[in-house]
Tab-separated table of C-alpha atoms in Angstrom:
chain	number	residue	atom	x	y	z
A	1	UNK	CA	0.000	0.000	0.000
A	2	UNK	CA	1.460	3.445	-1.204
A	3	UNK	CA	1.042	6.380	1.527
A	4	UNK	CA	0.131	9.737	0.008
A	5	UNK	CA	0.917	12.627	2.092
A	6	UNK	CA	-0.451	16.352	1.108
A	7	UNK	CA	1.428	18.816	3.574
A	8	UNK	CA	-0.684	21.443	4.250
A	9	UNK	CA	-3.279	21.470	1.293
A	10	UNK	CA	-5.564	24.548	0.313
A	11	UNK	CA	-7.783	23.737	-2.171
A	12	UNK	CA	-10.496	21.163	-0.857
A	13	UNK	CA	-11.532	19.550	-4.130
A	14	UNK	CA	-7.921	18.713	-5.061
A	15	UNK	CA	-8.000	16.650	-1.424
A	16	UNK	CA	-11.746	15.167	-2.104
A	17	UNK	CA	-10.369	14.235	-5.811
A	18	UNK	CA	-7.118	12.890	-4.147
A	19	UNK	CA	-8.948	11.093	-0.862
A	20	UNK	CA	-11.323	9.277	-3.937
A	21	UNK	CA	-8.229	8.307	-5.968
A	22	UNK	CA	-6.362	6.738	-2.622
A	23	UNK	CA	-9.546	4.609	-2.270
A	24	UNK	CA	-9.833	3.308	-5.935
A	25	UNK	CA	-6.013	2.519	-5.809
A	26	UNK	CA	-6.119	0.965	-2.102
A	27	UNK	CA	-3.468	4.127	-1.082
A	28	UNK	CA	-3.518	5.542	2.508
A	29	UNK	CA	-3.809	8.922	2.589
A	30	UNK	CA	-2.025	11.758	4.980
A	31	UNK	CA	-3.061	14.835	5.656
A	32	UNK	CA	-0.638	17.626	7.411
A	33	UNK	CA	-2.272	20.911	9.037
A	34	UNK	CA	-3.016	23.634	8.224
A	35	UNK	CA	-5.154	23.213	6.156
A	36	UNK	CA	-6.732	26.078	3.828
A	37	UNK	CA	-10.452	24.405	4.523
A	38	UNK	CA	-12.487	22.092	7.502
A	39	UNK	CA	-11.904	18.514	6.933
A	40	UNK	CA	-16.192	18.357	6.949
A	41	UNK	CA	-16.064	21.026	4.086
A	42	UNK	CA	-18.875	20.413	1.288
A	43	UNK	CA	-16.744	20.855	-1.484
A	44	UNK	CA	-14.322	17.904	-0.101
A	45	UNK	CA	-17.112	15.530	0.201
A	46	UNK	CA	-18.667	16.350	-3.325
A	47	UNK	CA	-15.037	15.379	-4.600
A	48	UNK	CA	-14.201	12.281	-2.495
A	49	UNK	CA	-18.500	11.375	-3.499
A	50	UNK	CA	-19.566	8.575	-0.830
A	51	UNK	CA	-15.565	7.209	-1.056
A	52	UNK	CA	-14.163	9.427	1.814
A	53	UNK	CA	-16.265	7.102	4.518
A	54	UNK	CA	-14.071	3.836	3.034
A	55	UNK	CA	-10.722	6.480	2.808
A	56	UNK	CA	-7.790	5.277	5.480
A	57	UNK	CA	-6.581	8.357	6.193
A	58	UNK	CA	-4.955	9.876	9.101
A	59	UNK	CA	-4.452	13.806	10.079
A	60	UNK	CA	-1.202	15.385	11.394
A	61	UNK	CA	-0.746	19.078	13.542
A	62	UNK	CA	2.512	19.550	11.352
A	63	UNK	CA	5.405	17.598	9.840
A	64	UNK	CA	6.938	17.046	13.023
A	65	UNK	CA	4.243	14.873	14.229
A	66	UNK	CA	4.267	12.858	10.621
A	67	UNK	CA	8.074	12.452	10.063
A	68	UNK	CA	8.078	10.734	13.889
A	69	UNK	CA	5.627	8.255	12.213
A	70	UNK	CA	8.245	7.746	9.354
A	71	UNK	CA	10.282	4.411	9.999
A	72	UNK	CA	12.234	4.717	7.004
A	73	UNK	CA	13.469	7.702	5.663
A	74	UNK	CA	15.039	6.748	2.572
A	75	UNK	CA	11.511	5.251	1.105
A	76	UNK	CA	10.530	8.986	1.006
A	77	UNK	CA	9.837	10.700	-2.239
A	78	UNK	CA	9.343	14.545	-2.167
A	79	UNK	CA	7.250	16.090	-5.460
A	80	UNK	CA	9.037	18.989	-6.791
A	81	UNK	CA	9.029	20.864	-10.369
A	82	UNK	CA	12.238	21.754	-9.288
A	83	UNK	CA	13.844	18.327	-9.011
A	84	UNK	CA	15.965	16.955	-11.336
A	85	UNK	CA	15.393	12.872	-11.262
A	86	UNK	CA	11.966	12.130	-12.931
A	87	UNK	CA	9.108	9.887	-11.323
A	88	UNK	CA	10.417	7.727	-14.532
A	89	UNK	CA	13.783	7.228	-12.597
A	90	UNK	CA	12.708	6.433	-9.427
A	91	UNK	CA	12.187	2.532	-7.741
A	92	UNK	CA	9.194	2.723	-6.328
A	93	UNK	CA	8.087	0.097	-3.541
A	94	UNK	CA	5.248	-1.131	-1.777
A	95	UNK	CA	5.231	1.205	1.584
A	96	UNK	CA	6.646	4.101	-0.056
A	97	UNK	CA	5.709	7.715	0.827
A	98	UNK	CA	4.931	10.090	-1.777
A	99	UNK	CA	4.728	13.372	-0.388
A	100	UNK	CA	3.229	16.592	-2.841
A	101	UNK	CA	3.335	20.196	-1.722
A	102	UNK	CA	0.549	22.718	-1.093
A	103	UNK	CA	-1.230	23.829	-4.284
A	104	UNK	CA	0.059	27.757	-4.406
A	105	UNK	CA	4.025	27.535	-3.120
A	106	UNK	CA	4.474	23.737	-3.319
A	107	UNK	CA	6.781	21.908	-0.762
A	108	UNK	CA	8.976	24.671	1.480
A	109	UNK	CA	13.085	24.515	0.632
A	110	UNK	CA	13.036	23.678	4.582
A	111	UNK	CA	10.785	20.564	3.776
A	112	UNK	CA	13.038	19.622	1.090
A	113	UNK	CA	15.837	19.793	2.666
A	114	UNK	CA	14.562	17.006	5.244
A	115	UNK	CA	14.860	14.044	2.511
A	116	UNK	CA	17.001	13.701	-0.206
A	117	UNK	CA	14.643	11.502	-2.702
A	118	UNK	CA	13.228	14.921	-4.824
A	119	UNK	CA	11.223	13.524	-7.884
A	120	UNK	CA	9.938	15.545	-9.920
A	121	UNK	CA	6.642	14.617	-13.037
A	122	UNK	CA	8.270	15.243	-17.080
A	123	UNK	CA	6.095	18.046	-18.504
A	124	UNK	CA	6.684	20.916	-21.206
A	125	UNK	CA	8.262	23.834	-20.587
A	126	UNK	CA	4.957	25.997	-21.354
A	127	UNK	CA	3.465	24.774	-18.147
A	128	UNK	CA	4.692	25.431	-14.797
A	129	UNK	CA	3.779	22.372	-12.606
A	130	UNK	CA	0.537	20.021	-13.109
A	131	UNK	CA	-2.690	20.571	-10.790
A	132	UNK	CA	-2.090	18.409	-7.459
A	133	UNK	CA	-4.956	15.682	-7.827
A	134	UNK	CA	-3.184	14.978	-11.485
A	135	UNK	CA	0.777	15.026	-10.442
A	136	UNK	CA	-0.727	12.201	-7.524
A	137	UNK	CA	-2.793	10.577	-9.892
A	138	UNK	CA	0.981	10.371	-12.349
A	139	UNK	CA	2.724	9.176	-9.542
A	140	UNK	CA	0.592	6.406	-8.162
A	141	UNK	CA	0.075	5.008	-11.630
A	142	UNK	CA	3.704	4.561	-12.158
A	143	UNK	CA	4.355	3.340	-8.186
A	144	UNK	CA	1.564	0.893	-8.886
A	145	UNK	CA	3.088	-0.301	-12.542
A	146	UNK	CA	6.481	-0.805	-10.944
A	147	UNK	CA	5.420	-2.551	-7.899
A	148	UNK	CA	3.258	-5.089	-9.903
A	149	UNK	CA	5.983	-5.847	-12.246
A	150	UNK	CA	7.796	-6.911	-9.177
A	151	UNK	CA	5.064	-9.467	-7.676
């Protein structure tokens, strides 16, 4: 099972979209405060539909409190337009997290400097970055190809 961890998301129909996606793909999903909405917010539920009640997801009051949870640091994969090494590159296994930025600033150079796996999701140059609910939908889809190559 792949964790997917959205550090301090705004936007609640990206999470709703993303909570509904972690469901259909059997993904646990992690949620770090602040958030830029109420977990109970209409919006989220019209985006994770009647999915969020079957969701396994768990909340954290900051990254602190999450990265104590984290037994292995090096299966940590940080989203970033700014990385280098493509999702394409990376080994993904069962367990790993994927971690992806809020939707205005993405991850904080402080964040990234906590884990060195920074992966970032090939795109043309006449876009900036990919909305959030589609870079986590990329980057489950290849975790999940890789890992069932390896069964």
């Amino acid at each position: 099972m792949l964790n997917i961890v959205l550090v301090e998301p705004e936007i609640p129909n990206n999470t709703g979209n993303i909570g509904r996606l972690c469901v259909g793909t059997e993904s646990r999903l992690h949620l770090i405060h602040p958030f830029g909405f109420v977990i109970n917010d209409k919006n989220l539920k019209r985006s994770g539909l009647d999915y969020w009640g079957h969701l396994d997801v768990t909340e954290y009051q900051n990254s602190e409190e999450w990265i104590a949870k984290v037994s292995d640091k090096s299966r940590v994969f940080l989203m970033s337009s700014h990385a280098e090494k493509s999702i394409y590159e990376a080994d993904f296994q069962d367990g790993d997290w994927l971690v992806f930025g809020k939707e205005s600033v993405g991850l904080s150079e402080e964040f990234l400097n906590l884990f060195e796996n920074h992966l970032t999701i090939p795109m043309s140059n006449l876009i900036r970055s990919f909305n959030i609910a589609n870079s986590v939908e990329f980057v489950i889809g290849e975790a999940k190809r890789q890992i069932s190559l390896k069964i």
